[in-house]
Amino acid sequence: MHFEIGSEFWQYSSSNKLTHQIPQWLHWGKENRLLASGRTALDHIIGDIKATSTFKTVYMPSYCCHTMIEPFISNGVEVLFYDVVVDKNGGLDYHIDYQNNCDAVFIMSHFGYSSYDFSEIIEIFKYKKGKIIIEDATHSLFQKQAFNTNSDYIFASFRKWMAIPGGSLASKMNDDFDIDLPTKIHEEYVNLRVEGMRLKQAYMSKPNMDKKSFLQIFNEAEYLLDRDYKSYTIDDLSFSIIAQIDKNKLRSK
């Protein structure tokens, strides 16, 4: 029996109970949509902003995953960065230039441990300068206060938290989305993820099995998503898992 910390999950629900009702605890905004991945959700939000507004620049933290930067670049949005630094108490601090004339500001709670108060950023950029606030709540998804209620858009990826092929949430806080919800499922990506989890499940119970068997599959899935992530809705299996997850049990774990 193998024991691992980190890496990919390997178990998933095999329930045939499929549902397409977004659970109540994910009703964050006026309209909430489940999509294929975190970057799919972010691309969807960018598309919604561009449908009604001029969106040429975004101001975002220098400490973030490249997958959060790419959707802006691919949509012709210039990315400007503010520095993320370690403060004297070992926490994170953000060096914000409040004179930055961006169209939108991207905020996130790093790993859910950041105690930074984003209220000043929101107050100045949103309420005084009329800028759009986009929040990545992936890292704080299962905290009791998962997001800032004054953000304009919030998104989160589910794969970091549970054994699930895909899935993300995109919420528009004060209005309905102006663009259509995608209907296409990224079948090839989902099938690779499910196969990877199946192989890792076998690896965890068989000491002599080669780890490369599932790592290659997961890598193929990531490479595929890098190339093709736009305009996909969540798959049925992932939707079912999200709908049935016990968020309080997961939070306690």
Short mmCIF file of C-alpha atoms in Angstrom, two decimals:
data_model
loop_
_atom_site.label_atom_id
_atom_site.label_comp_id
_atom_site.label_asym_id
_atom_site.label_seq_id
_atom_site.Cartn_x
_atom_site.Cartn_y
_atom_site.Cartn_z
CA MET A 1 0.00 0.00 0.00
CA HIS A 2 1.40 3.39 -1.02
CA PHE A 3 1.08 6.55 1.05
CA GLU A 4 1.32 9.92 -0.65
CA ILE A 5 0.86 13.55 0.30
CA GLY A 6 -0.26 15.85 -2.47
CA SER A 7 -0.40 14.97 -6.15
CA GLU A 8 -3.70 13.94 -7.74
CA PHE A 9 -6.74 12.38 -6.08
CA TRP A 10 -7.57 8.82 -7.04
CA GLN A 11 -11.08 8.07 -5.85
CA TYR A 12 -14.32 9.41 -7.22
CA SER A 13 -18.00 8.75 -6.77
CA SER A 14 -19.42 5.99 -8.93
CA SER A 15 -22.99 7.01 -8.11
CA ASN A 16 -25.44 6.89 -10.98
CA LYS A 17 -27.50 9.61 -9.33
CA LEU A 18 -26.94 12.44 -11.80
CA THR A 19 -28.23 15.92 -11.05
CA HIS A 20 -28.02 19.29 -12.71
CA GLN A 21 -28.98 21.40 -9.71
CA ILE A 22 -26.23 23.65 -8.39
CA PRO A 23 -26.10 23.06 -4.62
CA GLN A 24 -27.32 25.90 -2.43
CA TRP A 25 -23.92 26.50 -0.85
CA LEU A 26 -22.58 27.51 -4.30
CA HIS A 27 -25.28 30.13 -4.90
CA TRP A 28 -22.75 32.91 -4.44
CA GLY A 29 -24.05 35.51 -6.86
CA LYS A 30 -27.17 36.49 -8.79
CA GLU A 31 -26.24 33.93 -11.46
CA ASN A 32 -23.94 30.96 -10.93
CA ARG A 33 -22.61 28.64 -13.64
CA LEU A 34 -20.66 25.39 -13.49
CA LEU A 35 -17.98 25.01 -16.17
CA ALA A 36 -15.18 22.61 -17.11
CA SER A 37 -12.17 24.08 -15.28
CA GLY A 38 -10.88 27.14 -13.44
CA ARG A 39 -9.44 28.69 -16.57
CA THR A 40 -12.67 27.92 -18.44
CA ALA A 41 -14.56 29.85 -15.76
CA LEU A 42 -12.12 32.75 -15.97
CA ASP A 43 -12.33 32.84 -19.77
CA HIS A 44 -16.13 32.87 -19.44
CA ILE A 45 -15.97 35.83 -17.07
CA ILE A 46 -13.61 37.71 -19.39
CA GLY A 47 -15.99 37.06 -22.30
CA ASP A 48 -18.91 38.36 -20.26
CA ILE A 49 -17.07 41.57 -19.38
CA LYS A 50 -16.01 42.14 -22.99
CA ALA A 51 -19.62 41.67 -24.15
CA THR A 52 -20.66 44.98 -22.57
CA SER A 53 -17.48 46.85 -21.59
CA THR A 54 -14.09 47.92 -22.84
CA PHE A 55 -11.62 45.50 -21.27
CA LYS A 56 -8.00 46.11 -22.20
CA THR A 57 -6.01 45.79 -18.95
CA VAL A 58 -6.15 43.74 -15.73
CA TYR A 59 -4.14 44.32 -12.54
CA MET A 60 -3.32 41.01 -10.85
CA PRO A 61 -0.93 39.49 -8.27
CA SER A 62 2.58 38.63 -9.40
CA TYR A 63 2.32 35.39 -7.40
CA CYS A 64 -0.19 33.25 -9.30
CA CYS A 65 -0.45 30.26 -11.61
CA HIS A 66 0.27 30.79 -15.30
CA THR A 67 -3.14 29.29 -16.07
CA MET A 68 -4.74 32.39 -14.52
CA ILE A 69 -2.71 34.70 -16.75
CA GLU A 70 -3.21 32.91 -20.08
CA PRO A 71 -6.99 33.51 -20.44
CA PHE A 72 -6.42 37.27 -20.26
CA ILE A 73 -3.60 37.19 -22.81
CA SER A 74 -5.55 34.99 -25.21
CA ASN A 75 -8.44 37.47 -25.02
CA GLY A 76 -6.19 40.42 -25.85
CA VAL A 77 -6.15 41.81 -22.29
CA GLU A 78 -2.84 43.28 -21.11
CA VAL A 79 -1.72 41.91 -17.73
CA LEU A 80 -0.21 44.31 -15.19
CA PHE A 81 1.14 42.94 -11.91
CA TYR A 82 1.22 44.08 -8.30
CA ASP A 83 3.88 42.57 -6.04
CA VAL A 84 3.04 39.87 -3.49
CA VAL A 85 5.55 39.84 -0.61
CA VAL A 86 6.05 38.14 2.74
CA ASP A 87 5.47 40.57 5.60
CA LYS A 88 7.28 40.69 8.95
CA ASN A 89 4.80 38.26 10.50
CA GLY A 90 5.27 35.65 7.80
CA GLY A 91 1.99 36.49 6.09
CA LEU A 92 1.40 37.90 2.63
CA ASP A 93 1.16 41.57 1.76
CA TYR A 94 0.21 43.20 -1.52
CA HIS A 95 1.96 46.27 -2.88
CA ILE A 96 -0.85 48.05 -4.67
CA ASP A 97 -0.43 51.07 -6.89
CA TYR A 98 -3.77 52.80 -6.46
CA GLN A 99 -2.96 55.11 -9.37
CA ASN A 100 -3.01 52.14 -11.77
CA ASN A 101 -5.53 52.89 -14.50
CA CYS A 102 -6.55 49.30 -15.24
CA ASP A 103 -10.01 48.15 -16.31
CA ALA A 104 -10.23 45.30 -13.78
CA VAL A 105 -8.46 44.14 -10.62
CA PHE A 106 -7.86 40.45 -9.89
CA ILE A 107 -7.70 39.40 -6.22
CA MET A 108 -7.21 36.06 -4.51
CA SER A 109 -6.61 34.64 -1.03
CA HIS A 110 -3.38 32.66 -1.39
CA PHE A 111 -3.85 29.13 -0.04
CA GLY A 112 -6.73 30.34 2.15
CA TYR A 113 -4.27 31.50 4.79
CA SER A 114 -3.90 35.11 3.73
CA SER A 115 -5.35 37.42 6.36
CA TYR A 116 -5.12 40.38 4.02
CA ASP A 117 -8.16 42.66 4.03
CA PHE A 118 -9.16 43.34 0.43
CA SER A 119 -11.78 45.92 1.43
CA GLU A 120 -9.48 48.89 0.71
CA ILE A 121 -8.65 47.56 -2.77
CA ILE A 122 -12.34 47.07 -3.49
CA GLU A 123 -13.33 50.43 -2.02
CA ILE A 124 -10.81 52.40 -4.05
CA PHE A 125 -10.83 50.53 -7.35
CA LYS A 126 -14.52 49.60 -7.51
CA TYR A 127 -16.39 52.31 -5.68
CA LYS A 128 -14.12 55.29 -6.27
CA LYS A 129 -12.68 54.46 -9.70
CA GLY A 130 -15.43 52.29 -11.19
CA LYS A 131 -13.22 49.28 -11.93
CA ILE A 132 -14.33 45.63 -12.09
CA ILE A 133 -13.24 43.24 -9.31
CA ILE A 134 -12.57 39.61 -10.31
CA GLU A 135 -11.89 37.22 -7.43
CA ASP A 136 -10.32 33.77 -7.55
CA ALA A 137 -11.81 31.92 -4.56
CA THR A 138 -10.25 28.53 -5.33
CA HIS A 139 -7.93 28.58 -2.32
CA SER A 140 -10.63 29.80 0.06
CA LEU A 141 -13.47 27.71 -1.39
CA PHE A 142 -14.26 25.81 1.81
CA GLN A 143 -13.65 28.56 4.31
CA LYS A 144 -16.71 29.88 6.12
CA GLN A 145 -16.13 33.20 4.35
CA ALA A 146 -15.00 32.00 0.96
CA PHE A 147 -15.11 35.28 -0.94
CA ASN A 148 -15.66 39.03 -0.77
CA THR A 149 -19.31 39.84 -1.30
CA ASN A 150 -18.41 43.14 -2.99
CA SER A 151 -16.48 41.47 -5.82
CA ASP A 152 -18.16 41.67 -9.22
CA TYR A 153 -17.19 38.20 -10.44
CA ILE A 154 -15.97 35.19 -8.49
CA PHE A 155 -14.70 31.87 -9.76
CA ALA A 156 -13.26 28.72 -8.20
CA SER A 157 -11.85 25.39 -9.37
CA PHE A 158 -12.97 22.19 -7.62
CA ARG A 159 -10.18 19.78 -8.64
CA LYS A 160 -7.79 21.12 -5.98
CA TRP A 161 -10.15 19.96 -3.25
CA MET A 162 -11.65 16.60 -4.17
CA ALA A 163 -11.54 13.58 -6.44
CA ILE A 164 -13.36 14.95 -9.45
CA PRO A 165 -12.66 14.87 -13.19
CA GLY A 166 -13.20 18.60 -13.64
CA GLY A 167 -15.47 21.45 -12.69
CA SER A 168 -15.48 25.08 -11.67
CA LEU A 169 -17.88 27.79 -10.58
CA ALA A 170 -18.30 31.20 -12.19
CA SER A 171 -20.54 33.65 -10.37
CA LYS A 172 -21.73 37.08 -11.47
CA MET A 173 -22.57 38.73 -8.22
CA ASN A 174 -25.12 41.43 -9.04
CA ASP A 175 -26.55 40.57 -12.45
CA ASP A 176 -27.15 37.79 -14.96
CA PHE A 177 -24.45 36.80 -17.44
CA ASP A 178 -24.69 38.52 -20.82
CA ILE A 179 -23.25 35.57 -22.73
CA ASP A 180 -24.68 32.09 -23.22
CA LEU A 181 -23.78 29.16 -21.02
CA PRO A 182 -21.70 26.61 -23.02
CA THR A 183 -23.39 23.30 -23.65
CA LYS A 184 -20.44 21.26 -24.95
CA ILE A 185 -18.63 18.84 -22.61
CA HIS A 186 -14.87 18.30 -22.94
CA GLU A 187 -15.29 14.53 -23.27
CA GLU A 188 -11.66 13.74 -24.16
CA TYR A 189 -10.33 15.64 -21.16
CA VAL A 190 -12.86 14.09 -18.75
CA ASN A 191 -12.10 10.56 -20.00
CA LEU A 192 -8.37 11.08 -19.46
CA ARG A 193 -8.93 12.37 -15.93
CA VAL A 194 -11.20 9.45 -15.03
CA GLU A 195 -8.67 6.96 -16.43
CA GLY A 196 -5.86 8.66 -14.51
CA MET A 197 -7.80 8.40 -11.26
CA ARG A 198 -8.58 4.75 -11.96
CA LEU A 199 -4.91 3.95 -12.54
CA LYS A 200 -3.83 5.83 -9.44
CA GLN A 201 -6.41 3.92 -7.40
CA ALA A 202 -4.78 0.69 -8.63
CA TYR A 203 -1.29 2.06 -7.90
CA MET A 204 -2.24 2.99 -4.31
CA SER A 205 -3.21 -0.61 -3.55
CA LYS A 206 -0.43 -2.39 -5.52
CA PRO A 207 3.12 -1.77 -4.20
CA ASN A 208 4.80 -3.04 -7.38
CA MET A 209 2.83 -0.94 -9.85
CA ASP A 210 4.74 1.77 -11.74
CA LYS A 211 3.68 5.34 -10.89
CA LYS A 212 4.31 6.41 -14.49
CA SER A 213 1.13 4.63 -15.56
CA PHE A 214 -1.13 7.33 -14.14
CA LEU A 215 1.27 10.29 -14.21
CA GLN A 216 1.42 10.09 -17.99
CA ILE A 217 -2.38 10.10 -18.24
CA PHE A 218 -2.73 13.11 -15.94
CA ASN A 219 -0.03 14.93 -17.91
CA GLU A 220 -1.84 14.22 -21.16
CA ALA A 221 -5.01 15.67 -19.65
CA GLU A 222 -3.18 18.84 -18.57
CA TYR A 223 -1.53 19.30 -21.96
CA LEU A 224 -4.92 18.90 -23.61
CA LEU A 225 -6.51 21.49 -21.31
CA ASP A 226 -3.62 23.88 -21.97
CA ARG A 227 -4.48 23.76 -25.67
CA ASP A 228 -8.25 23.58 -25.46
CA TYR A 229 -10.15 24.91 -22.43
CA LYS A 230 -12.61 27.49 -23.71
CA SER A 231 -16.40 27.22 -23.87
CA TYR A 232 -16.98 23.91 -22.07
CA THR A 233 -19.65 23.19 -19.50
CA ILE A 234 -19.11 20.83 -16.55
CA ASP A 235 -19.47 17.10 -17.24
CA ASP A 236 -22.26 15.02 -15.70
CA LEU A 237 -20.05 13.02 -13.32
CA SER A 238 -18.37 16.12 -11.91
CA PHE A 239 -21.72 17.88 -11.58
CA SER A 240 -23.09 14.91 -9.65
CA ILE A 241 -20.10 14.83 -7.27
CA ILE A 242 -20.36 18.57 -6.59
CA ALA A 243 -24.09 18.31 -5.95
CA GLN A 244 -23.62 15.52 -3.41
CA ILE A 245 -20.46 16.68 -1.62
CA ASP A 246 -20.73 17.20 2.15
CA LYS A 247 -19.00 20.57 2.41
CA ASN A 248 -18.92 20.53 6.21
CA LYS A 249 -17.28 17.11 6.30
CA LEU A 250 -14.72 18.19 3.72
CA ARG A 251 -14.06 21.39 5.67
CA SER A 252 -13.45 19.44 8.88
CA LYS A 253 -11.00 17.14 7.09
#
